[in-house]
Short mmCIF file of C-alpha atoms and ligand atoms in Angstrom, two decimals:
data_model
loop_
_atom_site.label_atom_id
_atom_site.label_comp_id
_atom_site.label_asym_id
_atom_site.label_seq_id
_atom_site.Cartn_x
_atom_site.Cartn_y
_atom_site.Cartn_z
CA UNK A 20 -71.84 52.13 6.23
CA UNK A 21 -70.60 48.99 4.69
CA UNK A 22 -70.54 48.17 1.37
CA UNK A 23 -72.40 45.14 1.87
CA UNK A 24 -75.13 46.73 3.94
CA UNK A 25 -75.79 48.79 1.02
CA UNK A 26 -75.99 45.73 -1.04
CA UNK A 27 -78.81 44.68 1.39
CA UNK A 28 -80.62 47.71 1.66
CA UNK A 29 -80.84 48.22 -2.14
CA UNK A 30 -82.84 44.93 -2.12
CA UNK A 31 -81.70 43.81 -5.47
CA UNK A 32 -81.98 47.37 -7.08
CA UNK A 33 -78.21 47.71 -9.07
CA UNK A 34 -76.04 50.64 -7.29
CA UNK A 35 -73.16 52.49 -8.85
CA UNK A 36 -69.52 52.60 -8.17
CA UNK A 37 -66.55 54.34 -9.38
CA UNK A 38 -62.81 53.05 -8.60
CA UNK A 39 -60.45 56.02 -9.19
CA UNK A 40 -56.62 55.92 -8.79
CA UNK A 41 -54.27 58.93 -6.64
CA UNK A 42 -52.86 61.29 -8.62
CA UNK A 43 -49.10 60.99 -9.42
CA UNK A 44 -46.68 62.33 -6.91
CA UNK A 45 -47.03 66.11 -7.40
CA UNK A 46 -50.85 66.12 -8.73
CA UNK A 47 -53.12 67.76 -6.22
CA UNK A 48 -56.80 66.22 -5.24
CA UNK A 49 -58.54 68.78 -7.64
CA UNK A 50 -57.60 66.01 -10.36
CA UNK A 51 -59.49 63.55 -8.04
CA UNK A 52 -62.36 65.95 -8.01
CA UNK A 53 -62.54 66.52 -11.38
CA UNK A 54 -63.16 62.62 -12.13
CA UNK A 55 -65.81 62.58 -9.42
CA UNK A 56 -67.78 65.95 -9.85
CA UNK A 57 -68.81 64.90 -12.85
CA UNK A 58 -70.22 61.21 -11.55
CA UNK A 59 -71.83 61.80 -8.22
CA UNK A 60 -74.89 62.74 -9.44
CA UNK A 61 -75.77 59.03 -10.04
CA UNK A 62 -75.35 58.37 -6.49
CA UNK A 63 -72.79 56.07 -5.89
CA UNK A 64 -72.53 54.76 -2.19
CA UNK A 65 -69.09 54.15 -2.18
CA UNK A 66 -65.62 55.08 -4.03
CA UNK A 67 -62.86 52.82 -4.14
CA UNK A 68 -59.10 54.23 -4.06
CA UNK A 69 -56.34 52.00 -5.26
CA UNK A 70 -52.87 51.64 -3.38
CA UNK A 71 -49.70 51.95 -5.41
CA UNK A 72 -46.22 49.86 -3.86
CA UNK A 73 -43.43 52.02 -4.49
CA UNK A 74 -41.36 51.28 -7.76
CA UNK A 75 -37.26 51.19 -8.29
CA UNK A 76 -35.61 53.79 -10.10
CA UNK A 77 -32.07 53.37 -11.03
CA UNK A 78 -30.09 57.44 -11.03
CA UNK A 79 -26.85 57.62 -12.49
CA UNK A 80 -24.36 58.93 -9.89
CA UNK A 81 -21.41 61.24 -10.97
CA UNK A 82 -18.95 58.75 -10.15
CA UNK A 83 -20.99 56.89 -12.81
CA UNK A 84 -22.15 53.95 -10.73
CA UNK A 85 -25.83 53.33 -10.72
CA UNK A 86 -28.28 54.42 -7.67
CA UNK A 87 -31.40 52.75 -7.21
CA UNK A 88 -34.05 54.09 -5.19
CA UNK A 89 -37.18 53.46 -4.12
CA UNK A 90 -40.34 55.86 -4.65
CA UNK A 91 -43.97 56.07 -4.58
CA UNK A 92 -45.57 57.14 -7.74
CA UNK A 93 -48.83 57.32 -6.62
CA UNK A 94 -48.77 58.49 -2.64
CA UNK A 95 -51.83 59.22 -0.11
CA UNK A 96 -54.50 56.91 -1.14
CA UNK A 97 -56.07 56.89 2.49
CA UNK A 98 -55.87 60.95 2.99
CA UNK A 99 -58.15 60.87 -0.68
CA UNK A 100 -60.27 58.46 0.79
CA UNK A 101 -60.81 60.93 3.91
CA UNK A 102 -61.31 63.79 1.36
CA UNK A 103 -63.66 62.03 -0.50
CA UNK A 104 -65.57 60.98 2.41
CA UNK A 105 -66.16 64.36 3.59
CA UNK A 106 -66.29 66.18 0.16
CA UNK A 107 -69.42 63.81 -1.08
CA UNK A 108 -70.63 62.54 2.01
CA UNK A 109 -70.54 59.11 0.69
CA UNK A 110 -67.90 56.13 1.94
CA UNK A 111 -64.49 55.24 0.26
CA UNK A 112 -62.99 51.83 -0.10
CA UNK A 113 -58.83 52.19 -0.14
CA UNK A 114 -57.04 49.72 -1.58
CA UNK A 115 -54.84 47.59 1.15
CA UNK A 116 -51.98 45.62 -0.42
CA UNK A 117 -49.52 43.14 0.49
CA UNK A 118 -46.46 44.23 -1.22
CA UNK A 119 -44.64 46.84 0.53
CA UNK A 120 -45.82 45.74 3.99
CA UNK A 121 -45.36 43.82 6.71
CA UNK A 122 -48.14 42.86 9.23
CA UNK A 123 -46.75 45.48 11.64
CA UNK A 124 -47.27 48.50 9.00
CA UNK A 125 -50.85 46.33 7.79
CA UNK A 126 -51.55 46.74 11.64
CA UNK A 127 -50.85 50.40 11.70
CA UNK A 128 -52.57 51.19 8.87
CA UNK A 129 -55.94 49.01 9.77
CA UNK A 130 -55.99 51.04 12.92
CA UNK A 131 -55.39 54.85 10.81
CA UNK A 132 -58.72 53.65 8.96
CA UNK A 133 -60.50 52.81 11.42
CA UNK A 134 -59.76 55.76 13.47
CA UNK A 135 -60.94 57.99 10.31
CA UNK A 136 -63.90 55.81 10.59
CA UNK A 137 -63.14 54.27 7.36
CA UNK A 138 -64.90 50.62 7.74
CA UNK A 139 -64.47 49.16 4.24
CA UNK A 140 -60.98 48.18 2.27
CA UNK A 141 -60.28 45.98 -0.48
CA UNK A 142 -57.70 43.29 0.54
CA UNK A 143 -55.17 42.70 -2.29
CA UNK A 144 -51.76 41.02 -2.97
CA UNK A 145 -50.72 43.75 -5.62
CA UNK A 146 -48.63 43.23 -8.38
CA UNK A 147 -44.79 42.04 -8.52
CA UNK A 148 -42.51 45.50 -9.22
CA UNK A 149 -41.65 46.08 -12.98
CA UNK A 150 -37.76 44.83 -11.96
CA UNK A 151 -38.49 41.88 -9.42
CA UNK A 152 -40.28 39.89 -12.54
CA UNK A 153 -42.63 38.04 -8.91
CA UNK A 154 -44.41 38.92 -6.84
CA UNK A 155 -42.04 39.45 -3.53
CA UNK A 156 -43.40 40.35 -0.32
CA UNK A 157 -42.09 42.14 2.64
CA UNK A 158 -39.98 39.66 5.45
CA UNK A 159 -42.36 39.40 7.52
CA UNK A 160 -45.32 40.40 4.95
CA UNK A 161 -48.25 38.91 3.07
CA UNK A 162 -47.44 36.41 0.07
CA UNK A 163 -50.91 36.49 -0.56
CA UNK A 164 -54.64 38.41 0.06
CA UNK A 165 -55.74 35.18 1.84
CA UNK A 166 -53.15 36.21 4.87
CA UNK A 167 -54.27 39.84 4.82
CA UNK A 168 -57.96 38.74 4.68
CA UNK A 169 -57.07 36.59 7.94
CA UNK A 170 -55.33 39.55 9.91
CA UNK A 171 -58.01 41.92 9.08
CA UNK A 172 -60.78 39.38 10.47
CA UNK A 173 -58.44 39.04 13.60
CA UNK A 174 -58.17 42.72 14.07
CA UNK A 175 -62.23 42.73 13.56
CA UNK A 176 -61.90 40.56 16.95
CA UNK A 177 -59.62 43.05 18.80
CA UNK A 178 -56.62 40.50 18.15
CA UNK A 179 -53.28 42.54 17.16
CA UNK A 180 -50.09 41.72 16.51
CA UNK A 181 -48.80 42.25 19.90
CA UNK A 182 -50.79 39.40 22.00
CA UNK A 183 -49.96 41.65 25.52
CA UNK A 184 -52.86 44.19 24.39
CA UNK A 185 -55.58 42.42 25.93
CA UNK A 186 -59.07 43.85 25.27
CA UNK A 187 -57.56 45.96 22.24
CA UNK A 188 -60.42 47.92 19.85
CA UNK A 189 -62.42 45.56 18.23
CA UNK A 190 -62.21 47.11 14.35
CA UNK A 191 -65.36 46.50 12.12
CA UNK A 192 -64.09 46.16 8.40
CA UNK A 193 -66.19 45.04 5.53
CA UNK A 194 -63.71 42.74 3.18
CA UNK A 195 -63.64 43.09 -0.50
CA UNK A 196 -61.40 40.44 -2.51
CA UNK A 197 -60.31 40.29 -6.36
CA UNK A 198 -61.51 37.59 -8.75
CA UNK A 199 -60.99 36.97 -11.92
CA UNK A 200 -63.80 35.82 -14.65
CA UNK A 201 -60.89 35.36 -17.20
CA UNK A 202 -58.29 33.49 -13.94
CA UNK A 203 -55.64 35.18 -12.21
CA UNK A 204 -52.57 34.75 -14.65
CA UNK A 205 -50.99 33.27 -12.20
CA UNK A 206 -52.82 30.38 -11.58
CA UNK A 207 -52.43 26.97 -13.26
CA UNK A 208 -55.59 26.37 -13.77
CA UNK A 209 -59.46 28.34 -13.22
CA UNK A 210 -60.46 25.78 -10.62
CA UNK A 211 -57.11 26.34 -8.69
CA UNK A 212 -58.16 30.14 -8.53
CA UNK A 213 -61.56 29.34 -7.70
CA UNK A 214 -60.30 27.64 -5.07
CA UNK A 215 -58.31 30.49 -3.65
CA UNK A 216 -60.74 32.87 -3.94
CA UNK A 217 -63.12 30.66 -2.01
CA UNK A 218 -60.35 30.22 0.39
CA UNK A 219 -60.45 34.18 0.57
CA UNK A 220 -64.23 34.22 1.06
CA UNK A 221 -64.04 31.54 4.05
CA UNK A 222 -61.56 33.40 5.71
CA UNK A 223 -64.13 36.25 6.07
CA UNK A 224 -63.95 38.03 2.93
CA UNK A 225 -67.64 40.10 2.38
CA UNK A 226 -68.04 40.12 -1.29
CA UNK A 227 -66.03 39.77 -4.82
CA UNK A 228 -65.02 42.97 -7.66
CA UNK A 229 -63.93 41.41 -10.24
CA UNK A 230 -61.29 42.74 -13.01
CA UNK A 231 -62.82 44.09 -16.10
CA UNK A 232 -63.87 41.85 -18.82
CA UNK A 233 -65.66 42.72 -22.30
CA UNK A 234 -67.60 39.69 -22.36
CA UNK A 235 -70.79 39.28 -20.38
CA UNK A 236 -70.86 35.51 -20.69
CA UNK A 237 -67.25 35.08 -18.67
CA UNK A 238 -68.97 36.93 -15.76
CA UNK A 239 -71.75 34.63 -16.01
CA UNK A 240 -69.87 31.71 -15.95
CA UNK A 241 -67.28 32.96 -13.07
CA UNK A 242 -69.99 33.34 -10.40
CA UNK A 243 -72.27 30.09 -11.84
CA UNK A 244 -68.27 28.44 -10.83
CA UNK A 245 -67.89 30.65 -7.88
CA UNK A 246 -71.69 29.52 -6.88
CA UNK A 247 -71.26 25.84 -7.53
CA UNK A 248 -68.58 25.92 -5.24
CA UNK A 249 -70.01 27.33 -2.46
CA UNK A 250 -68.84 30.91 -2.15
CA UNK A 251 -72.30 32.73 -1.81
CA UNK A 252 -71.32 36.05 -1.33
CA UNK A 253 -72.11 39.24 -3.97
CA UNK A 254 -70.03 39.14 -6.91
CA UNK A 255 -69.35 42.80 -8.10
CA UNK A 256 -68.92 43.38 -11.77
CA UNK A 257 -65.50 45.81 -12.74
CA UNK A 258 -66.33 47.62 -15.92
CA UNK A 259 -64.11 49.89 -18.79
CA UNK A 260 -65.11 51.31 -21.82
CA UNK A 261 -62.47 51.08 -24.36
CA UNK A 262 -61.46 54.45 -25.72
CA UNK A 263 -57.79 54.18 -27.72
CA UNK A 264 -57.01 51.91 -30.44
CA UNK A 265 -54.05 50.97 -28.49
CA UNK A 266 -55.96 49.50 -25.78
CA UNK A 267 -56.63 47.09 -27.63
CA UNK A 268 -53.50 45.64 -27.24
CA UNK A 269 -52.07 46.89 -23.85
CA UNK A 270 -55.50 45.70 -21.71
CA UNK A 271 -54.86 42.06 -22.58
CA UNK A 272 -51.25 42.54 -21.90
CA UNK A 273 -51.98 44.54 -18.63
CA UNK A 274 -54.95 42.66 -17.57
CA UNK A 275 -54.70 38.89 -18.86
CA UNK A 276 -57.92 39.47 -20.75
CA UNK A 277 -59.94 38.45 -23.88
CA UNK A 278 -61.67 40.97 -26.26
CA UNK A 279 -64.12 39.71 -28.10
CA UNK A 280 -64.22 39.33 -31.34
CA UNK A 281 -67.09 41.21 -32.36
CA UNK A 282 -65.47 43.97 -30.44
CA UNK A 283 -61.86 44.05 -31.65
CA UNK A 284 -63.65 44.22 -35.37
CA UNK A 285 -65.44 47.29 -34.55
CA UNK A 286 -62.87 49.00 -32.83
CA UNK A 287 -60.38 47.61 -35.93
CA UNK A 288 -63.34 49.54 -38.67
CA UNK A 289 -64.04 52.43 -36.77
CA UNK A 290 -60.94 54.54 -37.98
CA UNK A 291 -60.93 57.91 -35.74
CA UNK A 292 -60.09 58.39 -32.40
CA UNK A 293 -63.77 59.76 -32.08
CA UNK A 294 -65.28 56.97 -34.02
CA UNK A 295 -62.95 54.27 -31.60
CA UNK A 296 -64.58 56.21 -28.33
CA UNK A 297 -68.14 55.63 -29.47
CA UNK A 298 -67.75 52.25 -30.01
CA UNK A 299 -66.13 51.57 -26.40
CA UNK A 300 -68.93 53.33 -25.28
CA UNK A 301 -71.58 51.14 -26.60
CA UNK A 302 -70.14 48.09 -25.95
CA UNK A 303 -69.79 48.85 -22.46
CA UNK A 304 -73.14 50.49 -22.22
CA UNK A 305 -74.32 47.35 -23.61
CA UNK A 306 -72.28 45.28 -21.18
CA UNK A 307 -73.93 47.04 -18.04
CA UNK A 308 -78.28 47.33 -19.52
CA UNK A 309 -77.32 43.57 -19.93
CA UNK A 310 -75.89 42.92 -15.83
CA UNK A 311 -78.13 45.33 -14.59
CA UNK A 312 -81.03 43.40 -16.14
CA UNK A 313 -79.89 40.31 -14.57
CA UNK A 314 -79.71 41.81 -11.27
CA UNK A 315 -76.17 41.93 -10.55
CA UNK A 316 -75.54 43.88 -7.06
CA UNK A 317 -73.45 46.81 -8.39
CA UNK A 318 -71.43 48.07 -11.28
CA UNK A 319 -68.26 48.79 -10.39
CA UNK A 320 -66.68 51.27 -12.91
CA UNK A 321 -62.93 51.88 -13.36
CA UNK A 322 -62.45 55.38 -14.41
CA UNK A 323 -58.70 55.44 -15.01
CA UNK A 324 -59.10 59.46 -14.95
CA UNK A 325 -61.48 59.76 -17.81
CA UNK A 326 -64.85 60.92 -15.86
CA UNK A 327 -66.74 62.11 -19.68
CA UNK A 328 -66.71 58.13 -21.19
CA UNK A 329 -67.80 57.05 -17.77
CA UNK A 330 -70.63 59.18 -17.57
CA UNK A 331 -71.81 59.06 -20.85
CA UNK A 332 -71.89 54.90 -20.19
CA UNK A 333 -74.01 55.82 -16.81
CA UNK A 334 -76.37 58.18 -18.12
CA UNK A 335 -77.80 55.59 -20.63
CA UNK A 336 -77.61 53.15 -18.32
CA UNK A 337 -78.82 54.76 -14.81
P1 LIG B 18 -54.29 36.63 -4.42
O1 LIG B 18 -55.72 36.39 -4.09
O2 LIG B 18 -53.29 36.50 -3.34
O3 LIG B 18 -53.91 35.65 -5.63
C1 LIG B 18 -52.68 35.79 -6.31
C2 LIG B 18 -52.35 34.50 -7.04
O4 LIG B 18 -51.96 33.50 -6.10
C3 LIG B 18 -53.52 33.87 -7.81
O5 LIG B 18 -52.99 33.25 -8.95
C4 LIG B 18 -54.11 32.85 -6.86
O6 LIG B 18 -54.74 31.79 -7.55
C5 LIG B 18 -52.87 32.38 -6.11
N1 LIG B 18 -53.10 32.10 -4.69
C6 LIG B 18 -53.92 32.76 -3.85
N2 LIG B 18 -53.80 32.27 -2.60
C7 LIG B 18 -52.87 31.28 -2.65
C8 LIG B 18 -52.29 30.41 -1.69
N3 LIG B 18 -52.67 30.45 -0.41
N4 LIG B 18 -51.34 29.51 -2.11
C9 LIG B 18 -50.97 29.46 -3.40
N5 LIG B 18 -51.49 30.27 -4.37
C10 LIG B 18 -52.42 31.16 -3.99
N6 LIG B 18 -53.15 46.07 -7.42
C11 LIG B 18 -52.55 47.06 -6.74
O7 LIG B 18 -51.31 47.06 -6.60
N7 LIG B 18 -53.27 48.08 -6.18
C12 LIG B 18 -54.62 48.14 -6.28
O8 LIG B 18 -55.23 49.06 -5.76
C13 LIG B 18 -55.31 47.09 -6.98
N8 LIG B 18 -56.65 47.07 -7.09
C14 LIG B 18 -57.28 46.01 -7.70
C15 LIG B 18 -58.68 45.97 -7.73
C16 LIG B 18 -59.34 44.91 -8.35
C17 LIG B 18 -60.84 44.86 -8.34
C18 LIG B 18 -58.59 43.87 -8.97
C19 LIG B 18 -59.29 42.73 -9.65
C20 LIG B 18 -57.20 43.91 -8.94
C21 LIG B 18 -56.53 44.97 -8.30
N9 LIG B 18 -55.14 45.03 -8.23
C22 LIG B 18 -54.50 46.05 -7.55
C23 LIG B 18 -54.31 44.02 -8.90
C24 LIG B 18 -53.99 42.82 -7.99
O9 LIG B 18 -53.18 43.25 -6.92
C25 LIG B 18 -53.27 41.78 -8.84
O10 LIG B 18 -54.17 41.20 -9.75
C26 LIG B 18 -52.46 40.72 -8.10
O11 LIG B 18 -51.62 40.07 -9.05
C27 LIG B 18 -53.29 39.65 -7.41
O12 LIG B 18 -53.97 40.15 -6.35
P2 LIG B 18 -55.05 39.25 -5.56
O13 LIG B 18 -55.47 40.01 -4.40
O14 LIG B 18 -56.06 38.72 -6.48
O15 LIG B 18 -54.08 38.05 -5.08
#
């Protein structure tokens, strides 16, 4: 099913819905199990899986020059999706990403998902590579999620890339975008990103996860924006407890956030690694009583791996 026909059926009730990332190259899918085992009990209707681009490494070669190589860290995000599919009988969103492909591969991979029956994917740009410094997409790829949006809605009308397949498979994806209550930290300005995010939605994107944020009121305001300006569709809240004092530091840098202040004081008192958890896990339990009072269609958690904080935030909350 799609994830917006879920949205509809629940009728305003808030779902549940966990984002987990592949294991590094060599990890088998028991690690992905043991994130989810855990969480499934509070019947979540879908999973997303994130895509990774590959990343240079530079070898040192005995002549002494320097090698550098491309590899994927992270590999096989749609065979987890499969596996998770059939392992909890529930759907699984893969990321799809710009970077790293052109529209041919895009093509090719739109059509493994469908024939897997996979009918939902998150369109993304993706991040520059640590050693380009941009964002630099494939010759004939994607600058940006817009264009994938737009091939993905063609593809939903049986158009492919090569116009002499006449009466080609009509695919049937439902669209998830990024947004960004705190702007993408690219953009000049908020209204310049709500702009592209609306262009997103108009292009045929279904609905909106956002990045995490750790203060209720930015979500608030991002979708009173996003509203205002016309793009109507369900605006998914990403969530993550805090649990290490050095998050506090590397989320903003990784995720062009704000922490609170209330909540860098806390987690600045509380001392212990134990005492730093249980704070995260408040606020964020907090966080999601407060959205799921106001109705918001899902919460979308990211478990980065740690399956115990997430369900302890889910158990007071669901
Ligand atoms: P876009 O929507 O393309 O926007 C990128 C920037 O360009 C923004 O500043 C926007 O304002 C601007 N822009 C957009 N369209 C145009 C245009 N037509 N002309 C000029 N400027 C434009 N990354 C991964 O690599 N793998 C993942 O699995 C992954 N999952 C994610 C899940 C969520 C929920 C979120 C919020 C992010 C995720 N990311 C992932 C990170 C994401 O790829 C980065 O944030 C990336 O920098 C931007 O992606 P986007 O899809 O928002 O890009």
């Amino acid at each position: 099913m799609k994830v917006t026909e879920y949205f509809e059926k629940a009728q305003g009730k808030t779902l549940i819905s966990y984002e987990v990332l592949p294991p590094l190259k060599g990890g088998g899918m028991q690690a992905i199990f043991d994130t989810l085992d855990p969480l499934m009990e509070f019947k979540p209707p879908f999973v997303d899986v994130t895509y990774h681009r590959e990343e240079f490494i530079y070898n040192i070669r005995p002549s002494g020059y320097y090698e550098k190589t491309a590899i994927r860290k992270r590999p096989g995000t749609v065979g987890i999706c499969a596996s998770i599919m059939h392992r909890y009988g529930v759907d699984a969103v893969p990321h799809l990403i710009c970077g790293g492909f052109t529209k041919e591969d895009t093509e090719n991979a739109l059509i493994d998902l469908n024939f897997l029956n996979i009918n939902n994917v998150l369109a993304l740009r993706g991040d520059a590579r640590k050693f380009d410094g941009k964002f630099i997409p494939e010759p004939d790829g994607h600058k940006y999620a817009l264009d994938l949006v737009k091939q993905i809605k063609e593809m939903n009308q049986g158009k492919y890339l090569d116009t002499n397949i006449e009466n080609g498979e009509k695919m049937d994806f439902c669209i998830g975008v990024a947004g960004y209550p705190e702007k993408h930290f690219e953009a000049p300005n908020m209204s310049s990103d709500l702009a592209f995010a609306k262009a997103k939605v108009d292009a045929g994107a279904d609905y909106i996860v956002t990045q995490m944020f750790f203060d209720n009121q930015k979500y608030f305001e991002f979708v009173e924006e996003c509203r205002k300006m016309g793009i109507n569709v369900p605006i998914v809240p990403g969530l993550k407890p805090i649990t290490k004092a050095y998050q506090l530091k590397s989320l903003p840098r990784l995720f062009y956030l704000d922490l609170p202040d209330e909540l860098v004081g806390a987690l600045e008192k509380a001392g212990s690694r134990e005492a730093i958890r249980e704070v995260g896990i408040e606020w964020c339990t907090t966080q999601s009583r407060e959205l799921k009072a106001r109705g918001v269609p899902c919460l979308h958690y990211y478990t980065m791996g740690d399956s115990e904080t997430i369900r302890r935030v889910v158990e007071e909350v669901f």
